[in-house]
Short mmCIF file of N, CA, C and O and ligand atoms in Angstrom, two decimals:
data_model
loop_
_atom_site.label_atom_id
_atom_site.label_comp_id
_atom_site.label_asym_id
_atom_site.label_seq_id
_atom_site.Cartn_x
_atom_site.Cartn_y
_atom_site.Cartn_z
N UNK K 4 16.70 182.40 -8.51
CA UNK K 4 15.24 183.08 -8.24
C UNK K 4 13.72 182.57 -8.44
O UNK K 4 13.71 181.91 -9.39
N UNK K 5 13.32 182.92 -7.70
CA UNK K 5 12.37 181.67 -7.29
C UNK K 5 10.98 182.41 -8.36
O UNK K 5 10.35 183.39 -8.83
N UNK K 6 10.32 181.37 -8.68
CA UNK K 6 9.37 181.80 -10.80
C UNK K 6 7.75 181.60 -9.43
O UNK K 6 7.36 180.44 -9.99
N UNK K 7 7.23 182.50 -9.10
CA UNK K 7 6.14 182.17 -8.58
C UNK K 7 4.37 183.50 -8.89
O UNK K 7 4.64 183.87 -9.53
N UNK K 8 3.54 182.27 -9.07
CA UNK K 8 2.41 183.20 -9.77
C UNK K 8 1.19 183.01 -8.80
O UNK K 8 0.91 182.51 -8.07
N UNK K 9 0.71 184.23 -8.62
CA UNK K 9 -0.47 183.94 -8.22
C UNK K 9 -1.32 184.35 -8.65
O UNK K 9 -1.95 184.83 -10.30
N UNK K 10 -2.33 182.76 -8.60
CA UNK K 10 -3.95 182.64 -9.64
C UNK K 10 -5.68 183.03 -8.42
O UNK K 10 -5.21 183.01 -7.94
N UNK K 11 -5.94 184.03 -9.11
CA UNK K 11 -7.02 184.58 -8.37
C UNK K 11 -8.36 184.38 -9.39
O UNK K 11 -8.68 184.59 -10.75
N UNK K 12 -9.60 184.11 -8.93
CA UNK K 12 -10.92 183.19 -8.81
C UNK K 12 -11.78 184.22 -9.27
O UNK K 12 -11.48 186.20 -8.99
N UNK K 13 -12.60 183.96 -9.56
CA UNK K 13 -14.18 184.90 -9.71
C UNK K 13 -14.32 186.14 -8.61
O UNK K 13 -14.29 185.59 -7.18
N UNK K 14 -14.93 187.09 -9.07
CA UNK K 14 -15.56 188.16 -8.74
C UNK K 14 -13.55 189.54 -8.25
O UNK K 14 -14.07 189.76 -7.39
N UNK K 15 -12.69 188.39 -8.06
CA UNK K 15 -10.80 189.07 -7.65
C UNK K 15 -11.20 190.09 -8.01
O UNK K 15 -10.01 191.18 -7.45
N UNK K 16 -11.41 190.30 -9.44
CA UNK K 16 -10.89 191.57 -10.50
C UNK K 16 -11.82 192.55 -9.77
O UNK K 16 -11.40 193.81 -9.89
N UNK K 17 -13.10 192.83 -8.87
CA UNK K 17 -13.56 194.16 -8.47
C UNK K 17 -13.12 194.13 -7.00
O UNK K 17 -13.86 194.83 -5.80
N UNK K 18 -11.67 193.36 -6.69
CA UNK K 18 -11.47 193.56 -5.18
C UNK K 18 -10.86 195.89 -5.27
O UNK K 18 -10.33 196.32 -6.02
N UNK K 19 -11.28 196.59 -4.60
CA UNK K 19 -11.66 197.65 -4.02
C UNK K 19 -12.42 198.27 -4.22
O UNK K 19 -12.83 199.08 -3.93
N UNK K 20 -13.44 197.56 -5.17
CA UNK K 20 -15.20 198.06 -5.41
C UNK K 20 -15.72 196.83 -4.33
O UNK K 20 -16.72 197.86 -4.40
N UNK K 21 -15.56 196.09 -4.62
CA UNK K 21 -16.29 194.47 -3.80
C UNK K 21 -16.49 194.76 -2.76
O UNK K 21 -15.35 194.37 -1.66
N UNK K 22 -17.45 194.70 -1.80
CA UNK K 22 -17.39 194.24 -0.39
C UNK K 22 -16.55 194.47 0.14
O UNK K 22 -15.37 194.30 0.99
N UNK K 23 -16.65 195.56 0.24
CA UNK K 23 -14.92 196.52 0.45
C UNK K 23 -15.06 196.52 2.48
O UNK K 23 -13.40 196.44 2.49
N UNK K 24 -16.40 196.41 3.37
CA UNK K 24 -15.81 196.30 4.38
C UNK K 24 -14.96 194.65 4.74
O UNK K 24 -14.43 193.87 5.81
N UNK K 25 -15.13 193.63 3.82
CA UNK K 25 -15.08 192.32 4.29
C UNK K 25 -13.48 192.45 3.31
O UNK K 25 -12.36 192.05 3.74
N UNK K 26 -13.83 193.22 1.77
CA UNK K 26 -12.23 193.15 1.01
C UNK K 26 -11.05 194.38 1.30
O UNK K 26 -10.07 194.13 0.35
N UNK K 27 -11.50 194.92 1.88
CA UNK K 27 -10.83 196.23 1.36
C UNK K 27 -11.08 197.45 0.29
O UNK K 27 -11.47 197.07 -0.54
N UNK K 28 -10.24 198.33 0.39
CA UNK K 28 -10.09 198.90 -0.55
C UNK K 28 -8.86 199.39 -1.45
O UNK K 28 -9.40 200.03 -2.48
N UNK K 29 -8.23 198.33 -1.40
CA UNK K 29 -6.88 198.37 -2.70
C UNK K 29 -7.62 197.53 -3.46
O UNK K 29 -8.05 196.53 -3.39
N UNK K 30 -7.16 197.96 -5.38
CA UNK K 30 -7.07 197.14 -6.02
C UNK K 30 -6.32 196.21 -6.58
O UNK K 30 -5.30 196.70 -5.61
N UNK K 31 -6.56 195.45 -6.74
CA UNK K 31 -5.39 193.61 -7.17
C UNK K 31 -4.63 194.26 -7.93
O UNK K 31 -3.36 194.23 -7.47
N UNK K 32 -3.81 195.03 -8.92
CA UNK K 32 -3.76 195.84 -9.31
C UNK K 32 -2.16 197.01 -8.43
O UNK K 32 -1.14 196.63 -8.62
N UNK K 33 -3.49 197.87 -7.86
CA UNK K 33 -2.24 198.62 -6.70
C UNK K 33 -1.68 197.97 -5.96
O UNK K 33 -0.37 197.71 -5.79
N UNK K 34 -2.46 196.92 -5.64
CA UNK K 34 -1.62 195.32 -4.30
C UNK K 34 -0.74 194.78 -5.36
O UNK K 34 0.52 195.11 -4.56
N UNK K 35 -0.70 194.02 -6.33
CA UNK K 35 0.51 194.00 -7.05
C UNK K 35 1.24 194.54 -7.67
O UNK K 35 2.50 193.60 -6.72
N UNK K 36 1.25 195.60 -7.44
CA UNK K 36 2.93 196.93 -8.01
C UNK K 36 2.97 196.64 -7.06
O UNK K 36 4.40 196.84 -6.95
N UNK K 37 2.56 197.19 -5.49
CA UNK K 37 4.02 197.26 -4.06
C UNK K 37 3.74 195.60 -3.74
O UNK K 37 5.17 195.94 -3.54
N UNK K 38 3.48 195.03 -4.33
CA UNK K 38 3.88 193.79 -3.86
C UNK K 38 5.28 193.45 -4.67
O UNK K 38 6.16 192.53 -4.25
N UNK K 39 5.80 193.07 -5.73
CA UNK K 39 6.80 192.82 -6.42
C UNK K 39 7.26 194.18 -6.15
O UNK K 39 8.19 193.95 -6.39
N UNK K 40 7.19 195.05 -5.55
CA UNK K 40 8.39 195.88 -4.87
C UNK K 40 8.68 195.83 -3.67
O UNK K 40 10.19 195.65 -3.07
N UNK K 41 7.92 194.69 -2.69
CA UNK K 41 8.48 194.23 -1.53
C UNK K 41 9.49 193.21 -2.18
O UNK K 41 10.40 192.39 -1.26
N UNK K 42 9.02 192.78 -3.01
CA UNK K 42 9.69 191.27 -3.00
C UNK K 42 10.85 191.36 -4.69
O UNK K 42 10.67 190.76 -5.65
N UNK K 43 11.62 192.17 -4.70
CA UNK K 43 12.46 191.96 -6.00
C UNK K 43 13.47 190.56 -6.63
O UNK K 43 13.74 190.71 -7.94
N UNK K 44 13.55 189.77 -5.09
CA UNK K 44 13.97 188.61 -5.74
C UNK K 44 13.39 187.44 -5.86
O UNK K 44 14.18 186.43 -6.02
N UNK K 45 11.94 188.21 -6.88
CA UNK K 45 11.55 187.08 -6.81
C UNK K 45 10.45 187.11 -7.77
O UNK K 45 10.09 188.51 -8.38
N UNK K 46 10.14 186.47 -8.79
CA UNK K 46 9.44 186.22 -10.60
C UNK K 46 8.02 186.57 -9.95
O UNK K 46 7.55 185.01 -10.71
N UNK K 47 7.59 187.64 -9.94
CA UNK K 47 6.04 187.20 -9.56
C UNK K 47 5.41 188.22 -10.59
O UNK K 47 4.90 188.88 -11.00
N UNK K 48 4.36 186.64 -10.98
CA UNK K 48 3.46 187.06 -12.27
C UNK K 48 1.53 187.22 -11.89
O UNK K 48 1.12 186.14 -10.59
N UNK K 49 0.65 187.68 -11.97
CA UNK K 49 -0.43 187.56 -11.53
C UNK K 49 -1.19 186.68 -13.00
O UNK K 49 -1.40 187.10 -13.40
N UNK K 50 -2.97 185.81 -12.63
CA UNK K 50 -3.25 185.76 -13.35
C UNK K 50 -4.44 185.79 -13.32
O UNK K 50 -4.51 185.71 -12.09
N UNK K 51 -5.72 186.25 -13.51
CA UNK K 51 -6.93 186.20 -13.11
C UNK K 51 -8.67 186.06 -13.81
O UNK K 51 -7.73 185.83 -15.27
N UNK K 52 -9.36 184.73 -13.86
CA UNK K 52 -10.01 184.52 -14.77
C UNK K 52 -11.17 184.44 -13.56
O UNK K 52 -11.46 183.71 -12.39
N UNK K 53 -12.44 184.48 -14.26
CA UNK K 53 -13.90 184.70 -13.60
C UNK K 53 -14.41 183.02 -13.98
O UNK K 53 -15.26 182.73 -13.59
N UNK K 54 -13.74 182.80 -15.00
CA UNK K 54 -13.76 180.85 -16.19
C UNK K 54 -12.88 179.86 -15.33
O UNK K 54 -12.19 179.55 -14.68
N UNK K 55 -14.00 178.71 -14.62
CA UNK K 55 -13.40 177.80 -14.13
C UNK K 55 -13.07 177.31 -14.66
O UNK K 55 -11.29 176.85 -13.95
N UNK K 56 -12.78 176.58 -16.10
CA UNK K 56 -12.06 176.25 -16.90
C UNK K 56 -10.60 176.64 -17.51
O UNK K 56 -9.57 176.57 -17.63
N UNK K 57 -11.07 178.36 -17.37
CA UNK K 57 -9.89 179.21 -17.61
C UNK K 57 -8.74 178.71 -16.84
O UNK K 57 -7.79 179.19 -16.78
N UNK K 58 -9.14 178.76 -15.10
CA UNK K 58 -8.42 178.43 -14.44
C UNK K 58 -7.36 177.89 -14.21
O UNK K 58 -6.66 177.15 -13.67
N UNK K 59 -8.20 176.16 -14.27
CA UNK K 59 -7.85 175.23 -14.15
C UNK K 59 -6.51 174.94 -15.76
O UNK K 59 -5.63 174.69 -15.68
N UNK K 60 -7.07 175.44 -16.78
CA UNK K 60 -5.97 175.21 -17.87
C UNK K 60 -4.43 175.86 -17.54
O UNK K 60 -3.66 175.17 -17.32
N UNK K 61 -4.72 177.00 -16.56
CA UNK K 61 -3.19 177.85 -16.39
C UNK K 61 -2.83 177.44 -15.32
O UNK K 61 -1.72 176.83 -15.28
N UNK K 62 -2.83 177.02 -14.45
CA UNK K 62 -2.92 175.28 -13.39
C UNK K 62 -2.06 174.72 -14.18
O UNK K 62 -1.36 174.09 -13.32
N UNK K 63 -2.56 173.73 -14.48
CA UNK K 63 -2.23 173.24 -15.84
C UNK K 63 -0.70 173.64 -16.34
O UNK K 63 0.18 172.62 -16.61
N UNK K 64 -0.43 174.95 -17.12
CA UNK K 64 -0.01 175.88 -18.00
C UNK K 64 1.46 175.68 -16.37
O UNK K 64 2.45 175.31 -17.11
N UNK K 65 1.52 176.41 -16.23
CA UNK K 65 2.53 176.30 -14.77
C UNK K 65 2.85 175.54 -13.61
O UNK K 65 4.28 175.20 -13.32
N UNK K 66 1.86 174.57 -13.77
CA UNK K 66 1.61 173.31 -12.62
C UNK K 66 3.14 172.76 -13.13
O UNK K 66 3.02 171.82 -12.03
N UNK K 67 3.90 172.24 -13.27
CA UNK K 67 4.99 171.46 -13.66
C UNK K 67 6.48 172.20 -14.34
O UNK K 67 7.75 171.78 -14.62
N UNK K 68 6.58 173.83 -13.84
CA UNK K 68 7.60 174.21 -14.10
C UNK K 68 7.89 175.35 -13.21
O UNK K 68 8.86 176.33 -13.33
N UNK K 69 6.85 175.62 -12.71
CA UNK K 69 6.93 177.79 -11.75
C UNK K 69 7.51 176.75 -10.13
O UNK K 69 7.04 175.65 -10.39
N UNK K 70 7.77 177.51 -9.38
CA UNK K 70 8.01 177.04 -7.75
C UNK K 70 6.91 177.17 -7.69
O UNK K 70 7.44 176.06 -5.80
N UNK K 71 6.08 177.72 -7.15
CA UNK K 71 4.83 177.85 -6.16
C UNK K 71 3.74 178.66 -7.22
O UNK K 71 3.99 179.79 -8.17
N UNK K 72 2.71 178.73 -6.51
CA UNK K 72 1.31 179.13 -7.25
C UNK K 72 0.95 178.67 -5.90
O UNK K 72 0.50 178.16 -4.44
N UNK K 73 0.48 180.59 -5.80
CA UNK K 73 -0.51 180.83 -5.08
C UNK K 73 -1.78 180.98 -5.12
O UNK K 73 -2.31 182.18 -6.65
N UNK K 74 -2.90 180.36 -4.48
CA UNK K 74 -3.87 180.30 -5.40
C UNK K 74 -5.31 180.32 -4.51
O UNK K 74 -5.72 180.49 -3.18
N UNK K 75 -5.86 181.69 -5.36
CA UNK K 75 -6.89 182.03 -3.96
C UNK K 75 -8.66 181.76 -4.93
O UNK K 75 -8.21 182.64 -6.36
N UNK K 76 -9.36 180.93 -5.07
CA UNK K 76 -10.23 180.11 -6.21
C UNK K 76 -11.19 180.83 -5.90
O UNK K 76 -12.67 180.74 -6.44
N UNK K 77 -11.47 181.81 -5.01
CA UNK K 77 -12.69 182.56 -4.68
C UNK K 77 -13.16 181.32 -4.33
O UNK K 77 -13.41 180.38 -3.57
N UNK K 78 -14.93 181.67 -5.27
CA UNK K 78 -16.28 181.23 -4.24
C UNK K 78 -15.76 179.51 -5.35
O UNK K 78 -16.54 178.61 -4.99
N UNK K 79 -14.79 179.18 -6.39
CA UNK K 79 -14.75 177.93 -7.21
C UNK K 79 -14.05 177.05 -5.89
O UNK K 79 -14.09 175.52 -5.70
N UNK K 80 -13.08 177.81 -4.97
CA UNK K 80 -12.65 176.77 -3.56
C UNK K 80 -13.62 175.81 -3.12
O UNK K 80 -14.34 174.71 -2.35
N UNK K 81 -14.30 176.58 -2.78
CA UNK K 81 -16.51 175.48 -2.32
C UNK K 81 -16.93 174.68 -3.26
O UNK K 81 -17.69 173.80 -2.62
N UNK K 82 -16.82 174.27 -4.48
CA UNK K 82 -16.96 174.34 -5.22
C UNK K 82 -16.85 173.24 -6.32
O UNK K 82 -17.08 172.47 -6.73
N UNK K 83 -15.38 173.29 -6.71
CA UNK K 83 -14.86 173.10 -8.27
C UNK K 83 -14.37 172.11 -7.27
O UNK K 83 -12.85 171.84 -6.69
N UNK K 84 -14.14 170.82 -8.12
CA UNK K 84 -14.23 169.49 -7.48
C UNK K 84 -12.38 169.92 -9.05
O UNK K 84 -11.57 168.82 -8.75
N UNK K 85 -12.58 170.12 -10.27
CA UNK K 85 -12.18 169.83 -11.39
C UNK K 85 -11.37 170.70 -10.98
O UNK K 85 -9.66 170.47 -11.20
N UNK K 86 -11.17 172.27 -10.24
CA UNK K 86 -9.82 173.02 -9.98
C UNK K 86 -9.22 171.95 -8.60
O UNK K 86 -7.47 171.91 -8.72
N UNK K 87 -10.12 171.45 -7.49
CA UNK K 87 -9.26 170.18 -6.72
C UNK K 87 -7.99 169.49 -7.27
O UNK K 87 -7.01 169.55 -7.27
N UNK K 88 -8.91 168.49 -8.40
CA UNK K 88 -8.01 167.36 -9.18
C UNK K 88 -6.80 168.39 -9.97
O UNK K 88 -6.22 167.35 -9.89
N UNK K 89 -6.94 169.57 -10.36
CA UNK K 89 -6.27 169.64 -11.74
C UNK K 89 -4.98 169.93 -10.27
O UNK K 89 -3.52 170.09 -10.56
N UNK K 90 -5.22 170.69 -8.99
CA UNK K 90 -3.76 171.19 -7.88
C UNK K 90 -3.21 169.58 -7.37
O UNK K 90 -2.45 170.13 -7.14
N UNK K 91 -4.16 168.43 -7.40
CA UNK K 91 -3.66 167.49 -7.52
C UNK K 91 -2.86 166.62 -8.46
O UNK K 91 -1.87 165.84 -7.82
N UNK K 92 -2.92 166.79 -9.58
CA UNK K 92 -2.26 166.30 -10.47
C UNK K 92 -0.73 167.13 -10.98
O UNK K 92 -0.64 166.16 -11.44
N UNK K 93 -1.12 168.47 -10.91
CA UNK K 93 0.47 168.95 -10.90
C UNK K 93 1.70 168.76 -10.40
O UNK K 93 1.21 168.40 -9.04
N UNK K 94 2.81 169.23 -10.34
CA UNK K 94 3.96 168.74 -9.14
C UNK K 94 4.26 170.00 -8.20
O UNK K 94 5.37 170.11 -6.91
N UNK K 95 3.70 171.64 -8.89
CA UNK K 95 4.83 172.87 -8.57
C UNK K 95 3.41 172.72 -7.52
O UNK K 95 2.63 172.50 -6.59
N UNK K 96 3.95 172.99 -6.18
CA UNK K 96 3.03 173.50 -5.03
C UNK K 96 2.34 174.19 -4.63
O UNK K 96 2.22 175.11 -5.27
N UNK K 97 1.32 174.38 -4.01
CA UNK K 97 -0.29 174.94 -3.96
C UNK K 97 -0.19 175.86 -2.83
O UNK K 97 -0.79 174.93 -2.36
N UNK K 98 -0.02 177.12 -2.54
CA UNK K 98 -0.56 177.21 -0.98
C UNK K 98 -2.13 178.39 -1.78
O UNK K 98 -2.09 179.13 -1.94
N UNK K 99 -2.70 177.72 -0.71
CA UNK K 99 -4.45 178.59 -0.91
C UNK K 99 -4.37 180.06 0.22
O UNK K 99 -3.86 179.44 1.10
N UNK K 100 -5.24 180.72 -0.48
CA UNK K 100 -4.98 181.88 0.20
C UNK K 100 -6.47 182.64 0.12
O UNK K 100 -6.75 182.03 -1.13
N UNK K 101 -7.00 182.76 0.90
CA UNK K 101 -8.21 182.81 1.27
C UNK K 101 -8.04 185.03 1.70
O UNK K 101 -7.21 184.52 2.54
N UNK K 102 -9.15 186.00 1.69
CA UNK K 102 -8.66 187.56 1.85
C UNK K 102 -9.72 187.23 3.55
O UNK K 102 -8.78 187.64 4.64
N UNK K 103 -10.21 186.71 3.28
CA UNK K 103 -11.58 186.72 4.85
C UNK K 103 -10.95 185.63 5.57
O UNK K 103 -10.60 184.36 4.70
N UNK K 104 -11.17 185.71 6.55
CA UNK K 104 -11.17 184.21 7.62
C UNK K 104 -12.93 183.86 6.67
O UNK K 104 -13.92 183.52 7.64
N UNK K 105 -12.89 182.67 6.06
CA UNK K 105 -13.73 181.48 5.47
C UNK K 105 -14.02 181.19 6.54
O UNK K 105 -15.98 181.45 6.77
N UNK K 106 -13.49 180.76 7.54
CA UNK K 106 -14.33 180.10 8.67
C UNK K 106 -15.23 180.91 9.87
O UNK K 106 -15.53 180.09 10.51
N UNK K 107 -15.18 181.61 9.71
CA UNK K 107 -16.41 182.91 10.79
C UNK K 107 -16.40 183.26 9.24
O UNK K 107 -17.98 183.94 10.59
N UNK K 108 -17.44 182.42 8.88
CA UNK K 108 -17.91 183.53 6.93
C UNK K 108 -19.45 182.33 7.48
O UNK K 108 -19.34 181.70 8.12
N UNK K 109 -19.94 182.33 5.97
CA UNK K 109 -21.31 181.00 6.45
C UNK K 109 -21.10 180.20 6.02
O UNK K 109 -19.77 179.37 5.21
N UNK K 110 -21.58 179.11 6.00
CA UNK K 110 -20.77 177.64 6.80
C UNK K 110 -20.38 176.85 4.95
O UNK K 110 -19.54 176.16 4.88
N UNK K 111 -21.07 177.59 4.84
CA UNK K 111 -20.85 177.26 2.77
C UNK K 111 -19.17 177.48 2.15
O UNK K 111 -18.57 176.85 1.40
N UNK K 112 -19.24 178.47 3.09
CA UNK K 112 -17.87 178.26 2.84
C UNK K 112 -16.72 177.78 3.55
O UNK K 112 -15.11 178.83 3.60
N UNK K 113 -16.73 176.96 4.32
CA UNK K 113 -15.85 176.55 5.24
C UNK K 113 -15.34 175.18 4.35
O UNK K 113 -14.39 174.64 4.99
N UNK K 114 -16.10 174.77 3.27
CA UNK K 114 -15.86 173.40 2.63
C UNK K 114 -14.61 174.01 1.80
O UNK K 114 -14.57 174.90 0.58
N UNK K 115 -13.13 172.94 1.42
CA UNK K 115 -12.73 173.53 0.72
C UNK K 115 -11.89 172.44 -0.03
O UNK K 115 -11.68 171.15 0.20
N UNK K 116 -12.23 172.14 -1.79
CA UNK K 116 -11.48 171.46 -2.93
C UNK K 116 -10.31 171.92 -2.62
O UNK K 116 -9.89 170.87 -3.12
N UNK K 117 -9.85 172.65 -2.55
CA UNK K 117 -8.12 173.03 -3.18
C UNK K 117 -7.46 172.35 -1.64
O UNK K 117 -6.31 171.97 -1.83
N UNK K 118 -7.89 172.55 -0.03
CA UNK K 118 -7.32 172.46 0.98
C UNK K 118 -6.29 170.69 1.19
O UNK K 118 -5.60 170.71 1.94
N UNK K 119 -7.61 170.21 -0.04
CA UNK K 119 -6.78 168.61 0.70
C UNK K 119 -5.18 168.37 0.00
O UNK K 119 -4.17 167.70 0.02
N UNK K 120 -4.93 169.14 -0.59
CA UNK K 120 -4.21 168.63 -1.70
C UNK K 120 -3.01 170.29 -1.57
O UNK K 120 -2.55 170.17 -2.21
N UNK K 121 -3.91 170.81 -1.22
CA UNK K 121 -2.82 172.88 -0.46
C UNK K 121 -1.06 171.95 -0.46
O UNK K 121 -1.68 171.16 1.08
N UNK K 122 0.36 173.27 -0.22
CA UNK K 122 0.45 173.08 0.88
C UNK K 122 0.31 172.70 1.99
O UNK K 122 0.80 173.02 3.19
N UNK K 123 -0.61 174.55 1.95
CA UNK K 123 -0.38 174.67 2.95
C UNK K 123 -1.87 175.84 2.46
O UNK K 123 -1.85 175.82 1.67
N UNK K 124 -2.54 176.39 4.10
CA UNK K 124 -3.93 177.32 3.50
C UNK K 124 -3.29 178.39 4.50
O UNK K 124 -3.48 178.75 5.72
N UNK K 125 -3.44 179.61 4.09
CA UNK K 125 -3.46 181.43 4.51
C UNK K 125 -4.73 181.86 4.61
O UNK K 125 -4.89 182.50 3.28
N UNK K 126 -6.00 182.37 5.81
CA UNK K 126 -6.96 182.63 5.40
C UNK K 126 -7.04 184.26 6.33
O UNK K 126 -6.43 183.59 7.43
N UNK K 127 -7.52 184.85 6.15
CA UNK K 127 -8.40 185.87 6.92
C UNK K 127 -6.84 187.02 7.77
O UNK K 127 -7.81 188.41 7.90
N UNK K 128 -6.21 187.30 6.81
CA UNK K 128 -4.85 188.49 7.16
C UNK K 128 -5.17 189.93 6.10
O UNK K 128 -4.36 190.26 5.57
N UNK K 129 -6.42 189.22 5.54
CA UNK K 129 -6.66 190.72 4.29
C UNK K 129 -5.41 190.09 3.31
O UNK K 129 -5.64 189.18 2.31
N UNK K 130 -5.52 191.29 2.17
CA UNK K 130 -4.18 191.41 1.29
C UNK K 130 -2.92 190.15 1.44
O UNK K 130 -2.44 190.36 1.05
N UNK K 131 -2.92 190.94 2.85
CA UNK K 131 -1.47 190.46 3.39
C UNK K 131 -1.42 188.88 3.53
O UNK K 131 -0.19 188.25 2.93
N UNK K 132 -2.71 188.16 3.27
CA UNK K 132 -2.54 186.61 3.18
C UNK K 132 -1.02 186.28 1.72
O UNK K 132 -0.75 185.34 1.89
N UNK K 133 -1.70 187.27 1.17
CA UNK K 133 -1.38 186.89 -0.42
C UNK K 133 0.65 186.31 -0.16
O UNK K 133 1.40 185.83 0.02
N UNK K 134 1.07 187.92 0.62
CA UNK K 134 1.94 188.32 1.67
C UNK K 134 3.03 187.37 1.71
O UNK K 134 4.09 186.81 1.96
N UNK K 135 2.32 186.99 2.65
CA UNK K 135 2.87 185.74 4.01
C UNK K 135 2.77 184.27 2.97
O UNK K 135 3.82 183.71 2.93
N UNK K 136 1.69 184.18 1.64
CA UNK K 136 2.47 182.78 1.08
C UNK K 136 3.35 183.23 -0.17
O UNK K 136 3.72 182.28 -0.08
N UNK K 137 3.27 183.81 -0.87
CA UNK K 137 4.40 184.46 -1.13
C UNK K 137 5.83 183.86 -0.77
O UNK K 137 6.97 183.31 -0.67
N UNK K 138 5.68 184.62 1.38
CA UNK K 138 6.91 184.37 2.02
C UNK K 138 7.32 183.19 2.63
O UNK K 138 8.98 182.79 2.14
N UNK K 139 6.09 182.09 2.50
CA UNK K 139 6.28 180.99 2.63
C UNK K 139 7.27 179.95 1.50
O UNK K 139 8.04 179.06 1.92
N UNK K 140 7.67 180.93 0.53
CA UNK K 140 7.82 180.02 -0.54
C UNK K 140 9.32 180.04 -0.52
O UNK K 140 11.22 179.45 -1.02
N UNK K 141 9.85 181.52 0.06
CA UNK K 141 11.08 181.83 -0.21
C UNK K 141 11.79 181.56 1.71
O UNK K 141 12.97 181.93 1.63
N UNK K 142 11.11 181.21 2.13
CA UNK K 142 11.55 180.55 3.72
C UNK K 142 12.19 178.96 3.77
O UNK K 142 12.17 178.38 4.29
N UNK K 143 12.18 178.47 2.46
CA UNK K 143 11.49 177.19 2.30
C UNK K 143 13.59 176.84 2.47
O UNK K 143 13.71 177.45 1.18
C1 DQA C 209 -12.45 184.74 -0.90
C2 DQA C 209 -13.16 183.78 -0.27
C3 DQA C 209 -14.57 183.48 -1.41
O1 DQA C 209 -15.47 182.16 0.00
C4 DQA C 209 -15.08 183.92 -1.41
O2 DQA C 209 -16.51 183.63 -2.46
C5 DQA C 209 -14.26 184.77 -2.44
C6 DQA C 209 -13.09 185.14 -1.47
C7 DQA C 209 -11.18 185.04 -0.01
O3 DQA C 209 -10.68 185.54 -0.69
O4 DQA C 209 -11.84 185.73 0.73
O5 DQA C 209 -14.67 185.44 -3.76
O6 DQA C 209 -12.14 183.34 -1.56
#
């Protein structure tokens, strides 16, 4: 059984409340509960932090023993050399995920410090982006 973790960065704890025209009406807990049921053959966890260093600590903690990391570093995607370096430093493959199509938004969202070292990038499919990322680890 594959052991995967979803790691979510700043403000993603407000899903369902925050800019619902962009991020939808579902809370992450509701979505996660549905997703766990959809993938009964996956050991799936999730972790959220608004704090850059805590995200780096979690990436390091799981990054040598899990089968995959699904990382939505949210705004830190566009700013954090530290998270980018953490992704580079670990052995576990990382799929970068975004709910929105960051390329159709402001220019500052077009830059990612994660992408150069990610296994792949999935964006713009709403919360389904996370499911597509999980599926990508199962199709290997
Ligand atoms: C996001 C896109 C980021 O630009 C933004 O800062 C987020 C969410 C997304 O999932 O679409 O917080 O990562």
